[in-house]
Coordinates of C-alpha atoms and ligand atoms in Angstrom, one line a residue:
M1 CA -2.5 -107.5 -22.7
D2 CA -4.3 -105.7 -19.9
K3 CA -1.5 -105.6 -17.3
K4 CA -3.8 -104.2 -14.6
M5 CA -6.1 -107.1 -15.0
L6 CA -3.2 -109.6 -15.1
K7 CA -1.7 -108.2 -11.9
S8 CA -5.0 -108.7 -10.1
I9 CA -5.1 -112.5 -10.8
P10 CA -4.3 -114.1 -7.5
V11 CA -1.3 -116.5 -7.3
C12 CA -2.4 -120.1 -7.1
K13 CA -1.0 -121.9 -4.1
F14 CA 2.0 -124.0 -4.8
D15 CA 4.4 -125.8 -2.5
I16 CA 7.5 -127.5 -3.5
R17 CA 10.7 -127.7 -1.5
I18 CA 13.4 -130.0 -2.7
T19 CA 15.7 -129.9 0.2
A20 CA 17.9 -132.5 -1.2
L21 CA 18.6 -130.3 -4.2
T22 CA 18.9 -126.9 -2.5
N23 CA 22.2 -126.3 -4.1
L24 CA 20.8 -126.5 -7.6
K25 CA 20.1 -122.8 -8.1
L26 CA 19.6 -123.4 -11.8
I27 CA 16.4 -125.4 -11.5
Y28 CA 13.1 -123.7 -11.6
F29 CA 9.6 -125.1 -11.1
I30 CA 6.6 -124.0 -13.1
N31 CA 3.1 -124.1 -11.7
A32 CA 0.6 -123.7 -14.6
Y33 CA -3.1 -122.8 -14.5
V34 CA -5.6 -121.0 -16.7
R35 CA -7.5 -117.9 -15.7
N36 CA -9.6 -115.6 -17.9
K37 CA -8.5 -117.7 -20.9
I38 CA -4.9 -116.9 -20.2
L39 CA -2.2 -119.5 -19.4
I40 CA -0.4 -118.4 -16.2
L41 CA 3.0 -119.9 -15.4
D42 CA 4.3 -119.1 -11.9
I43 CA 8.0 -119.8 -11.8
Y44 CA 9.5 -120.8 -8.4
D45 CA 13.1 -121.4 -7.3
T46 CA 14.0 -124.6 -5.3
E47 CA 13.1 -122.8 -2.0
N48 CA 9.6 -122.2 -3.2
N49 CA 10.1 -118.4 -3.8
L50 CA 7.9 -117.1 -6.6
K51 CA 10.4 -115.4 -9.0
Y52 CA 8.4 -114.8 -12.2
R53 CA 4.8 -114.9 -13.5
V54 CA 4.4 -115.5 -17.2
F55 CA 1.1 -114.5 -18.8
Q56 CA 0.7 -116.4 -22.0
S57 CA -2.1 -116.2 -24.6
K58 CA -2.0 -117.7 -28.1
T59 CA -0.6 -114.5 -29.6
E60 CA 1.0 -112.6 -26.8
F61 CA 3.0 -113.0 -23.6
V62 CA 4.4 -110.8 -20.9
T63 CA 6.3 -111.6 -17.7
L64 CA 6.0 -110.0 -14.2
E65 CA 9.2 -110.0 -12.1
G66 CA 8.4 -108.6 -8.7
T67 CA 6.5 -105.5 -9.8
K68 CA 8.4 -105.0 -13.1
W69 CA 7.0 -106.1 -16.4
R70 CA 9.4 -107.8 -18.8
Q71 CA 9.2 -108.7 -22.5
S72 CA 11.9 -111.4 -22.4
K73 CA 11.1 -114.9 -23.6
I74 CA 11.4 -117.6 -20.9
S75 CA 14.6 -118.8 -22.5
N76 CA 16.1 -115.3 -22.0
L77 CA 14.6 -114.5 -18.6
I78 CA 17.5 -115.6 -16.5
D79 CA 20.8 -114.4 -17.8
C80 CA 23.3 -117.0 -16.7
Y81 CA 25.4 -119.9 -17.7
P82 CA 24.8 -122.8 -17.6
Y83 CA 21.3 -122.1 -18.7
P84 CA 18.6 -122.8 -16.1
T85 CA 16.3 -125.8 -16.4
F86 CA 12.5 -125.3 -16.1
I87 CA 10.5 -128.2 -14.8
A88 CA 6.8 -128.6 -15.1
L89 CA 5.4 -131.4 -13.0
K90 CA 2.8 -133.7 -14.7
K91 CA -0.3 -131.7 -13.7
S92 CA 1.2 -128.4 -14.9
A93 CA 2.6 -130.0 -18.1
D94 CA -0.9 -131.4 -18.9
I95 CA -2.4 -127.9 -18.5
I96 CA 0.3 -126.4 -20.8
Q97 CA -0.1 -129.1 -23.5
K98 CA -3.9 -128.7 -23.4
Y99 CA -3.7 -125.0 -23.7
L100 CA -1.2 -125.1 -26.6
K101 CA -3.1 -128.0 -28.1
T102 CA 0.1 -130.0 -28.5
E103 CA 1.5 -133.4 -27.6
E104 CA 5.0 -132.0 -27.7
D105 CA 7.1 -131.6 -24.5
A106 CA 5.3 -128.7 -22.6
I107 CA 8.3 -126.5 -22.0
K108 CA 9.7 -127.0 -25.5
A109 CA 6.3 -126.1 -27.0
L110 CA 6.1 -123.0 -24.9
K111 CA 9.5 -121.9 -25.9
S112 CA 8.8 -122.3 -29.6
L113 CA 5.5 -120.5 -29.3
Q114 CA 7.2 -117.5 -27.7
E115 CA 9.9 -117.6 -30.4
A116 CA 7.3 -117.6 -33.1
I117 CA 5.3 -114.7 -31.5
R118 CA 8.4 -112.5 -31.2
K119 CA 9.4 -113.2 -34.8
D120 CA 6.0 -112.3 -36.0
E121 CA 6.1 -109.0 -34.1
L122 CA 9.5 -108.3 -35.5
D123 CA 8.3 -109.0 -39.0
N124 CA 5.4 -106.8 -38.5
R125 CA 7.5 -104.0 -37.2
Y126 CA 9.9 -104.3 -40.2
K127 CA 6.9 -104.6 -42.5
S128 CA 5.5 -101.2 -41.3
E129 CA 9.0 -99.7 -41.7
L130 CA 9.4 -101.2 -45.2
D131 CA 5.8 -100.2 -46.1
L132 CA 6.7 -96.7 -45.3
I133 CA 9.8 -96.7 -47.4
D134 CA 7.8 -98.3 -50.3
S135 CA 5.2 -95.6 -50.0
Y136 CA 7.9 -93.0 -50.8
M137 CA 9.2 -95.2 -53.6
K138 CA 5.9 -96.0 -55.2
P139 CA 5.3 -92.6 -56.8
V140 CA 8.7 -92.6 -58.5
K141 CA 8.2 -92.3 -62.2
A142 CA 10.0 -94.3 -64.9
V143 CA 13.2 -92.8 -66.3
P144 CA 12.7 -90.6 -69.4
K145 CA 12.6 -92.4 -72.8
D146 CA 15.8 -90.9 -74.0
F147 CA 17.6 -91.4 -70.6
E148 CA 19.9 -94.2 -71.8
K149 CA 20.8 -92.3 -74.9
W150 CA 21.5 -89.3 -72.7
L151 CA 23.7 -91.4 -70.5
N152 CA 25.7 -92.4 -73.5
D153 CA 25.9 -88.9 -75.0
V154 CA 26.4 -86.8 -71.9
A155 CA 27.2 -88.8 -68.8
L156 CA 29.7 -90.9 -70.8
E157 CA 30.8 -88.1 -73.0
H158 CA 34.5 -89.0 -72.4
S159 CA 33.9 -92.6 -73.6
R160 CA 34.4 -92.2 -77.3
Y161 CA 37.0 -94.0 -79.4
I162 CA 38.2 -94.5 -82.9
I163 CA 39.2 -98.2 -83.3
Y164 CA 41.6 -98.3 -86.2
E165 CA 43.2 -101.2 -88.1
Y166 CA 47.0 -100.8 -88.0
K167 CA 48.6 -100.7 -91.4
A168 CA 52.0 -99.5 -92.5
G169 CA 51.8 -96.1 -94.1
K170 CA 49.9 -92.9 -93.2
A171 CA 46.2 -93.3 -93.5
M172 CA 44.4 -96.1 -91.7
K173 CA 40.8 -97.3 -91.7
G174 CA 38.9 -96.8 -88.4
R175 CA 35.4 -96.7 -86.9
C176 CA 34.0 -94.2 -84.4
T177 CA 32.3 -95.8 -81.4
H178 CA 30.1 -92.7 -81.1
C179 CA 28.7 -92.0 -84.5
Q180 CA 29.6 -95.5 -85.9
G181 CA 31.1 -93.7 -88.9
D182 CA 33.8 -95.4 -91.0
V183 CA 36.7 -92.9 -91.1
L184 CA 40.2 -92.6 -92.4
V185 CA 42.7 -91.5 -89.8
N186 CA 46.1 -90.1 -90.3
K187 CA 49.0 -91.7 -88.3
P188 CA 47.0 -92.5 -85.2
K189 CA 48.7 -93.3 -81.9
H190 CA 47.2 -96.0 -79.7
N191 CA 45.7 -94.2 -76.6
G192 CA 46.4 -90.8 -78.3
S193 CA 43.6 -88.3 -78.6
G194 CA 42.0 -86.8 -81.7
I195 CA 38.8 -85.6 -83.3
C196 CA 36.4 -87.8 -85.2
P197 CA 36.3 -86.5 -88.8
S198 CA 32.7 -87.6 -89.0
C199 CA 31.0 -86.4 -85.8
R200 CA 33.6 -84.0 -84.5
S201 CA 33.7 -85.8 -81.1
E202 CA 36.8 -85.7 -79.1
I203 CA 38.0 -89.3 -79.2
T204 CA 40.8 -91.6 -78.1
Y205 CA 42.5 -93.8 -80.6
K206 CA 42.6 -97.5 -80.0
A207 CA 44.3 -100.0 -82.2
K208 CA 42.0 -102.9 -83.2
G209 CA 42.6 -106.0 -81.1
K210 CA 44.0 -103.9 -78.2
S211 CA 40.7 -102.4 -77.4
N212 CA 39.2 -105.2 -75.3
N213 CA 38.9 -104.6 -71.6
I214 CA 37.9 -101.0 -72.1
V215 CA 35.5 -100.2 -69.3
D216 CA 34.3 -96.7 -68.7
R217 CA 32.3 -95.6 -65.7
S218 CA 30.5 -92.5 -64.7
T219 CA 27.8 -91.3 -62.4
A220 CA 24.6 -89.5 -63.3
Q221 CA 21.7 -87.8 -61.6
L222 CA 18.0 -87.6 -62.6
L223 CA 15.6 -85.2 -60.9
Q224 CA 11.8 -85.8 -60.9
K225 CA 8.8 -84.4 -59.2
H226 CA 7.6 -86.3 -56.1
P227 CA 4.5 -85.8 -53.9
N228 CA 6.9 -84.6 -51.2
G229 CA 8.8 -82.2 -53.4
V230 CA 11.4 -83.6 -55.7
I231 CA 13.5 -86.8 -55.8
V232 CA 17.0 -87.0 -57.1
R233 CA 18.0 -90.4 -58.3
E234 CA 21.7 -91.3 -58.6
F235 CA 23.0 -93.8 -61.1
E236 CA 26.3 -95.7 -61.6
V237 CA 26.8 -96.0 -65.4
T238 CA 29.2 -98.5 -67.0
K239 CA 30.1 -99.0 -70.7
R240 CA 32.1 -102.0 -71.7
Y241 CA 33.7 -102.4 -75.2
N242 CA 34.5 -105.6 -77.0
S243 CA 37.6 -106.0 -79.0
F244 CA 35.8 -104.9 -82.2
G245 CA 34.5 -101.6 -80.8
G246 CA 31.0 -102.9 -80.0
A247 CA 29.8 -101.6 -76.6
Q248 CA 27.3 -102.4 -74.0
L249 CA 25.9 -99.7 -71.6
S250 CA 24.4 -100.6 -68.2
F251 CA 23.2 -98.4 -65.4
F252 CA 22.4 -99.1 -61.8
E253 CA 20.5 -96.8 -59.5
D254 CA 21.9 -96.8 -55.9
N255 CA 20.7 -93.7 -54.2
R256 CA 17.5 -91.6 -54.0
S257 CA 17.1 -88.4 -52.1
I258 CA 13.8 -86.6 -51.5
S259 CA 13.9 -82.9 -50.8
G260 CA 10.9 -80.9 -49.9
I261 CA 8.3 -81.2 -47.2
E262 CA 10.6 -83.8 -45.7
N263 CA 14.2 -84.4 -46.6
L264 CA 14.9 -88.2 -46.8
D265 CA 17.7 -90.3 -48.2
F266 CA 17.5 -93.8 -49.4
A267 CA 20.1 -96.3 -50.6
L268 CA 19.8 -99.6 -52.4
D269 CA 21.2 -101.9 -49.7
E270 CA 20.9 -105.1 -47.8
Y271 CA 18.0 -104.7 -45.3
K272 CA 19.1 -105.5 -41.7
Q273 CA 21.3 -108.5 -42.7
S274 CA 18.3 -110.2 -44.2
G275 CA 20.1 -111.0 -47.4
K276 CA 17.5 -108.9 -49.2
I277 CA 18.7 -106.0 -51.4
R278 CA 16.1 -103.3 -51.5
W279 CA 15.6 -99.6 -50.8
C280 CA 16.6 -98.8 -47.3
K281 CA 16.5 -95.6 -45.3
D282 CA 19.7 -93.4 -45.1
K283 CA 22.2 -92.6 -47.7
S284 CA 25.1 -94.8 -48.7
W285 CA 28.6 -93.3 -48.6
N286 CA 28.6 -93.4 -52.4
I287 CA 27.2 -90.0 -53.5
A288 CA 27.0 -89.2 -57.2
T289 CA 28.0 -85.8 -58.3
G290 CA 28.0 -86.6 -62.0
A291 CA 26.0 -85.1 -64.8
L292 CA 22.4 -84.2 -64.2
Y293 CA 19.8 -84.9 -66.8
T294 CA 18.6 -81.4 -67.6
R295 CA 16.1 -81.8 -70.4
N296 CA 13.2 -82.3 -67.9
L297 CA 14.4 -80.0 -65.3
K298 CA 12.3 -76.9 -65.9
R299 CA 9.1 -79.0 -66.1
E300 CA 9.9 -81.1 -63.0
L301 CA 10.8 -78.1 -60.8
A302 CA 7.8 -76.1 -61.9
G303 CA 5.3 -75.7 -59.0
T304 CA 7.7 -77.0 -56.4
E305 CA 9.5 -74.9 -53.8
F306 CA 12.6 -75.2 -56.0
Q307 CA 11.1 -73.7 -59.1
Y308 CA 13.3 -70.6 -58.9
S309 CA 16.3 -72.3 -57.2
G310 CA 18.7 -71.6 -60.1
L311 CA 19.6 -75.3 -60.2
L312 CA 19.1 -75.4 -64.0
E313 CA 21.5 -72.4 -64.5
M314 CA 24.0 -74.0 -62.2
M315 CA 23.8 -77.4 -64.0
L316 CA 24.1 -75.8 -67.4
S317 CA 27.3 -74.1 -66.3
G318 CA 28.9 -77.5 -66.6
R319 CA 30.0 -77.8 -62.9
T320 CA 29.3 -81.2 -61.4
I321 CA 27.6 -80.9 -58.1
S322 CA 25.2 -83.0 -56.1
A323 CA 21.7 -81.7 -57.0
T324 CA 20.5 -82.7 -53.6
D325 CA 23.2 -80.7 -51.8
Y326 CA 22.2 -77.7 -53.9
L327 CA 18.5 -78.0 -53.2
R328 CA 19.1 -78.4 -49.5
A329 CA 21.4 -75.4 -49.3
Y330 CA 18.7 -73.5 -51.2
Q331 CA 16.2 -74.4 -48.5
K332 CA 18.1 -72.3 -46.0
G333 CA 17.5 -69.1 -48.1
P334 CA 17.5 -67.7 -51.6
A335 CA 21.3 -67.1 -51.8
L336 CA 22.1 -69.9 -54.3
E337 CA 19.4 -68.7 -56.7
Y338 CA 21.1 -65.3 -56.8
L339 CA 24.5 -66.7 -57.1
A340 CA 23.6 -69.1 -59.9
K341 CA 21.7 -66.5 -61.8
L342 CA 24.6 -64.0 -61.5
K343 CA 26.8 -66.9 -62.8
L344 CA 28.8 -66.8 -59.5
Y345 CA 29.3 -70.6 -59.9
N346 CA 32.5 -70.7 -57.9
L347 CA 30.7 -69.3 -54.9
V348 CA 28.0 -71.9 -55.3
L349 CA 30.6 -74.6 -55.3
G350 CA 32.2 -73.1 -52.2
V351 CA 28.9 -73.1 -50.3
L352 CA 28.3 -76.7 -51.2
L353 CA 31.8 -77.8 -50.2
N354 CA 31.0 -76.2 -46.8
R355 CA 34.5 -76.2 -45.6
Y356 CA 34.6 -72.7 -44.2
Y357 CA 34.6 -72.1 -40.5
E358 CA 32.8 -68.8 -41.1
E359 CA 30.8 -69.0 -44.4
P360 CA 31.4 -65.7 -46.2
V361 CA 28.2 -66.1 -48.2
N362 CA 25.1 -65.0 -46.3
L363 CA 22.7 -67.8 -47.2
E364 CA 19.8 -65.9 -45.8
G365 CA 20.4 -62.7 -47.7
K366 CA 17.4 -61.2 -49.3
N367 CA 19.1 -59.7 -52.3
P368 CA 22.5 -60.2 -54.1
R369 CA 24.2 -57.5 -52.1
E370 CA 23.0 -58.9 -48.8
V371 CA 24.1 -62.4 -49.9
L372 CA 27.6 -61.2 -50.7
K373 CA 27.8 -58.6 -48.0
L374 CA 29.3 -56.1 -50.5
S375 CA 28.6 -52.7 -51.9
K376 CA 27.1 -52.2 -55.3
D377 CA 30.6 -51.7 -56.7
G378 CA 31.9 -54.7 -54.8
L379 CA 29.1 -56.9 -56.3
K380 CA 30.1 -55.8 -59.8
R381 CA 33.7 -56.7 -59.1
A382 CA 32.7 -60.1 -57.6
I383 CA 30.9 -60.8 -60.9
K384 CA 33.7 -59.6 -63.0
F385 CA 36.3 -61.8 -61.2
N386 CA 33.8 -64.7 -61.0
A387 CA 34.9 -64.7 -57.4
N388 CA 35.5 -67.8 -55.3
H389 CA 35.2 -67.9 -51.6
N390 CA 38.7 -66.5 -50.9
E391 CA 38.2 -63.7 -53.3
L392 CA 34.8 -62.8 -51.8
R393 CA 36.5 -62.6 -48.4
L394 CA 39.2 -60.4 -49.8
L395 CA 36.6 -58.1 -51.3
Q396 CA 34.6 -58.0 -48.1
I397 CA 37.8 -57.2 -46.0
S398 CA 39.1 -54.5 -48.4
E399 CA 35.7 -52.8 -48.4
K400 CA 35.5 -52.9 -44.6
E401 CA 39.0 -51.4 -44.3
G402 CA 38.3 -48.9 -47.1
V403 CA 41.2 -50.1 -49.2
H404 CA 40.8 -50.4 -53.0
I405 CA 42.7 -53.3 -54.5
P406 CA 43.5 -52.6 -58.2
D407 CA 42.0 -55.1 -60.6
E408 CA 45.3 -56.1 -62.0
L409 CA 46.6 -57.1 -58.5
F410 CA 43.4 -58.7 -57.3
E411 CA 43.8 -62.3 -58.3
N412 CA 47.5 -62.5 -57.2
I413 CA 46.8 -61.0 -53.8
A414 CA 43.8 -63.4 -53.4
E415 CA 46.0 -66.3 -54.2
D416 CA 49.2 -65.4 -52.3
F417 CA 47.9 -63.9 -49.0
G418 CA 45.0 -66.2 -48.1
Y419 CA 45.9 -66.5 -44.4
Y420 CA 46.8 -62.8 -44.0
Y421 CA 44.1 -60.9 -45.8
E422 CA 43.2 -58.7 -42.8
D423 CA 46.8 -57.9 -42.0
F424 CA 47.8 -57.5 -45.6
I425 CA 45.1 -54.9 -46.1
R426 CA 45.6 -53.2 -42.8
L427 CA 49.4 -52.8 -43.3
S428 CA 48.9 -51.6 -46.9
K429 CA 47.4 -48.5 -45.4
L430 CA 50.8 -47.4 -44.2
S431 CA 51.8 -46.9 -47.8
N432 CA 49.7 -48.4 -50.6
I433 CA 49.1 -51.9 -52.0
H434 CA 51.4 -51.4 -55.0
Q435 CA 54.4 -50.4 -52.9
Q436 CA 53.8 -53.1 -50.2
L437 CA 53.6 -55.8 -52.9
K438 CA 56.7 -54.5 -54.7
Y439 CA 58.7 -54.4 -51.5
L440 CA 57.8 -58.0 -50.5
K441 CA 58.5 -59.2 -54.0
N442 CA 61.8 -57.4 -54.5
K443 CA 63.2 -58.3 -51.1
K444 CA 61.7 -61.8 -51.2
V445 CA 60.2 -61.2 -47.8
N446 CA 57.6 -63.6 -46.4
F447 CA 54.5 -61.7 -45.4
G448 CA 54.3 -63.4 -42.0
D449 CA 57.8 -62.1 -41.1
Y450 CA 56.9 -58.7 -42.4
R451 CA 53.8 -58.5 -40.3
D452 CA 55.8 -59.5 -37.2
Y453 CA 58.4 -56.9 -38.0
I454 CA 55.8 -54.1 -38.3
N455 CA 54.1 -55.3 -35.1
I456 CA 57.4 -55.1 -33.2
A457 CA 58.3 -51.7 -34.7
T458 CA 54.9 -50.4 -33.5
K459 CA 55.6 -51.8 -30.0
L460 CA 58.9 -49.9 -30.1
N461 CA 57.0 -46.7 -31.0
W462 CA 58.9 -46.4 -34.2
D463 CA 57.4 -44.2 -36.9
V464 CA 56.1 -47.0 -39.1
K465 CA 55.0 -44.5 -41.7
D466 CA 58.6 -43.5 -42.2
R467 CA 59.8 -45.3 -45.4
F468 CA 63.1 -46.3 -43.9
I469 CA 61.3 -48.2 -41.2
L470 CA 58.4 -49.4 -43.3
F471 CA 60.5 -50.7 -46.1
P472 CA 64.0 -51.3 -44.6
R473 CA 66.8 -51.9 -47.1
H474 CA 68.0 -55.0 -45.2
F475 CA 64.9 -56.7 -44.0
K476 CA 66.4 -59.5 -42.0
A477 CA 68.9 -57.3 -40.2
S478 CA 66.2 -54.8 -39.3
H479 CA 63.8 -57.5 -38.2
D480 CA 66.4 -59.1 -35.9
Q481 CA 67.5 -55.8 -34.5
A482 CA 63.9 -54.8 -33.7
Q483 CA 63.4 -58.1 -32.0
E484 CA 66.5 -57.6 -29.8
L485 CA 65.4 -54.1 -28.9
V486 CA 62.0 -55.3 -27.8
K487 CA 63.7 -57.7 -25.4
V488 CA 65.7 -54.8 -23.9
K489 CA 62.7 -52.6 -23.8
E490 CA 60.8 -55.2 -21.8
T491 CA 63.8 -55.4 -19.4
F492 CA 63.5 -51.6 -19.1
K493 CA 59.9 -52.0 -17.9
E494 CA 61.1 -54.4 -15.2
D495 CA 64.0 -52.1 -14.4
K496 CA 61.6 -49.4 -13.5
I497 CA 59.8 -51.6 -11.1
I498 CA 63.0 -52.8 -9.5
R499 CA 64.2 -49.2 -9.0
G500 CA 60.9 -48.4 -7.5
M501 CA 61.2 -51.3 -5.1
Y502 CA 64.6 -50.1 -4.0
Q503 CA 63.3 -46.6 -3.3
E504 CA 60.3 -47.8 -1.4
L505 CA 61.4 -50.9 0.5
N506 CA 65.2 -50.7 0.9
K507 CA 64.8 -49.1 4.3
Q508 CA 63.1 -52.3 5.6
F509 CA 65.6 -54.6 4.0
E510 CA 68.8 -52.8 4.6
F511 CA 71.1 -54.1 7.3
N512 CA 74.6 -53.1 8.4
D513 CA 77.1 -54.4 11.0
E514 CA 80.8 -54.1 11.4
D515 CA 81.6 -56.8 8.8
Y516 CA 78.8 -56.8 6.3
S517 CA 76.1 -54.8 4.6
I518 CA 72.9 -56.2 3.0
R519 CA 70.6 -54.3 0.7
L520 CA 68.1 -54.7 -2.2
P521 CA 69.2 -54.5 -5.8
K522 CA 69.0 -51.0 -7.2
T523 CA 68.6 -51.8 -10.9
A524 CA 67.8 -54.7 -13.3
R525 CA 71.4 -54.4 -14.5
E526 CA 72.7 -55.1 -11.0
I527 CA 70.6 -58.3 -11.0
I528 CA 72.0 -59.3 -14.3
R529 CA 75.5 -58.9 -12.9
E530 CA 74.6 -60.9 -9.8
G531 CA 72.6 -63.4 -11.9
H532 CA 75.8 -64.4 -13.7
E533 CA 77.3 -65.1 -10.2
L534 CA 74.2 -67.1 -9.3
H535 CA 74.4 -69.1 -12.5
H536 CA 70.7 -68.3 -13.0
C537 CA 68.9 -67.6 -16.2
V538 CA 69.2 -63.8 -16.1
S539 CA 65.9 -62.9 -17.7
T540 CA 63.6 -65.1 -15.6
Y541 CA 65.5 -63.8 -12.6
I542 CA 64.7 -60.2 -13.4
K543 CA 61.1 -61.0 -14.1
S544 CA 60.5 -62.9 -10.9
V545 CA 62.0 -60.1 -8.8
A546 CA 59.9 -57.5 -10.6
N547 CA 56.7 -59.3 -10.1
G548 CA 57.5 -60.2 -6.5
K549 CA 57.9 -63.9 -6.8
T550 CA 61.5 -63.8 -5.6
L551 CA 63.2 -61.7 -3.1
I552 CA 66.9 -61.0 -3.8
V553 CA 69.3 -59.2 -1.5
F554 CA 73.0 -58.5 -2.0
I555 CA 75.5 -59.3 0.8
R556 CA 78.6 -57.1 0.6
K557 CA 81.7 -56.8 2.7
A558 CA 81.5 -53.7 4.8
N559 CA 84.9 -52.6 3.5
D560 CA 84.1 -53.4 -0.2
P561 CA 80.4 -52.4 -0.8
Y562 CA 80.7 -52.2 -4.6
N563 CA 81.7 -55.7 -5.5
P564 CA 79.4 -58.8 -5.4
F565 CA 80.2 -61.0 -2.4
Y566 CA 77.2 -63.2 -1.8
T567 CA 73.7 -63.1 -3.3
M568 CA 70.9 -64.3 -1.2
E569 CA 67.5 -65.5 -2.3
L570 CA 64.7 -65.5 0.3
H571 CA 61.1 -66.6 0.2
P572 CA 59.2 -63.3 -0.2
G573 CA 56.5 -64.4 2.3
D574 CA 58.3 -65.7 5.3
F575 CA 61.9 -64.6 4.5
K576 CA 63.2 -68.2 4.7
L577 CA 66.4 -68.8 3.0
V578 CA 66.1 -70.3 -0.5
Q579 CA 69.7 -70.2 -1.5
V580 CA 72.8 -68.1 -1.0
R581 CA 75.6 -68.1 -3.6
G582 CA 78.9 -66.4 -3.7
K583 CA 81.7 -65.5 -6.1
N584 CA 84.3 -67.9 -4.7
N585 CA 82.3 -70.4 -2.8
F586 CA 79.5 -72.1 -4.5
N587 CA 77.6 -72.5 -1.3
A588 CA 77.5 -70.2 1.7
S589 CA 80.4 -70.9 4.0
K590 CA 79.7 -71.6 7.7
E591 CA 81.0 -68.0 8.4
L592 CA 77.8 -66.6 7.0
E593 CA 75.3 -68.6 9.1
P594 CA 75.3 -66.2 12.1
L595 CA 74.8 -63.3 9.7
I596 CA 71.8 -64.9 8.0
E597 CA 70.2 -65.7 11.3
K598 CA 70.8 -62.1 12.5
Y599 CA 69.4 -60.8 9.2
R600 CA 66.2 -62.8 9.4
A601 CA 65.6 -61.6 12.9
H602 CA 66.2 -58.1 11.7
L603 CA 63.7 -58.5 8.8
T604 CA 61.0 -60.0 11.1
K605 CA 61.4 -57.0 13.5
S606 CA 61.5 -54.4 10.7
Q607 CA 58.4 -55.9 9.1
S608 CA 56.4 -55.8 12.3
T609 CA 57.5 -52.3 12.9
A610 CA 56.5 -51.3 9.4
A611 CA 53.1 -52.9 9.9
Ligands
ZN701 ZN1 32.3 -90.0 -84.8

């Protein structure tokens, strides 16, 4: 509808004031008239304020509220409960009925017309969405002629049985569900496994009469050309056996994924709660990774962007992967092609699982060495080990660190030190891989503990190349001792600071009178001694003194300057007393109060002098 034109249609005069009903806010009056072949419904409240203008044609409608256009139906226009009542007086009702060519109640007819219009619009919108989906589905070809046979032979390869008739004795008569051959079997066990003497299939034995309710399921994938690239179709396959060994195979397609110009996923699903099961956009959670029909693969991939993707090689390796995942990873770069053609199937699987924070495979690499980020020799070894993602990482790290891992140790190291590759390789340079492994194994040392020990030893400036230090005879004792020493060493650092503070600042903080002397601590050890008196955690005490967060001074008796008497903690900014603790009295006795006052005055004075 032409909204500019609609807005220009002048409002027809209307005057209704129902003073007796002014409290009825839920009643609205409709004034109807026709202009430019459009039915106009001006909606007023009971005080004759124009609230809405509805412009209604036979096929469309739109509502103006103030200056805002709204798409709501009349029935949804006013969002409140109880629902508002619209009243059209006789003249307006006649106009509406005439316009809608109906004898029905005017308001009711209007509401159902609006309902029908919106439903049509919705259907049309859905229709264009569904038409689009159908346009992708239409070019999908029929399944190959031998597809069902292939499902039976390959997708359901595990579903093969010999149903035998139990008889006392050794040999019993049976029939193979795969080749239908009548065979003699020797002492079969119900649910035991064996080989069919006729077709050489691996089979499971089932005693006749016990074989009903066998249902085998599998998933399968079929790839075909599509105008957009290729489509991968996913099937659920079911095979049910009756009690005599007869079987029925059924298959059901539930996902389709197009990869190529556009990547699109479809699932067989109920469309928008319509009750209709059909192809819908977006993939269902159920993703098949079962066998892929390979007989057509070369032909179907030829001429597409996936012609050289290596998908066929990967599928022939017997790994079960989602063909769509493979194709989409290949779209990022040629890496998968190289990996599949070099038979590095484990790395392909790792890429598709995509669970690595940092993908060790370079998907955009332009050649195998770039893809694996390895030297020529490293590439050879990756192929030789049929490396997985962990092993590739180990190869990459050892090359970067210039450490060669002997072949015979490679797999064990890859398996046992996954979290620690970098550290394991780095530390092995202190001796060599063989010796490091031998030590860890003989002493049953956890590598994480060993790494911590070497890190601590390095901090202590120990000669970690010295074998007595590198491979201590008693690992736990050496580890604990090193840890203890580090603590002491850290205290040494703080001790140095505290000694420095004494040298530099004690002149300002020193105080002497006839009865007492006050001074800064000289060493960390002194604080430890006092800390015990203060019932403080010694280590945090030393730390906070060294970094200036706490100011500690010692109060001594003038005639006994060497023994702790009181220890005083002051705020380092304004020298306010935080606490004072003594050997005998827990809290400072009254006798100290004059001293503390005197001392604070002294500090303030000496600070201003110093400044
Ligand atoms: Zn057979």
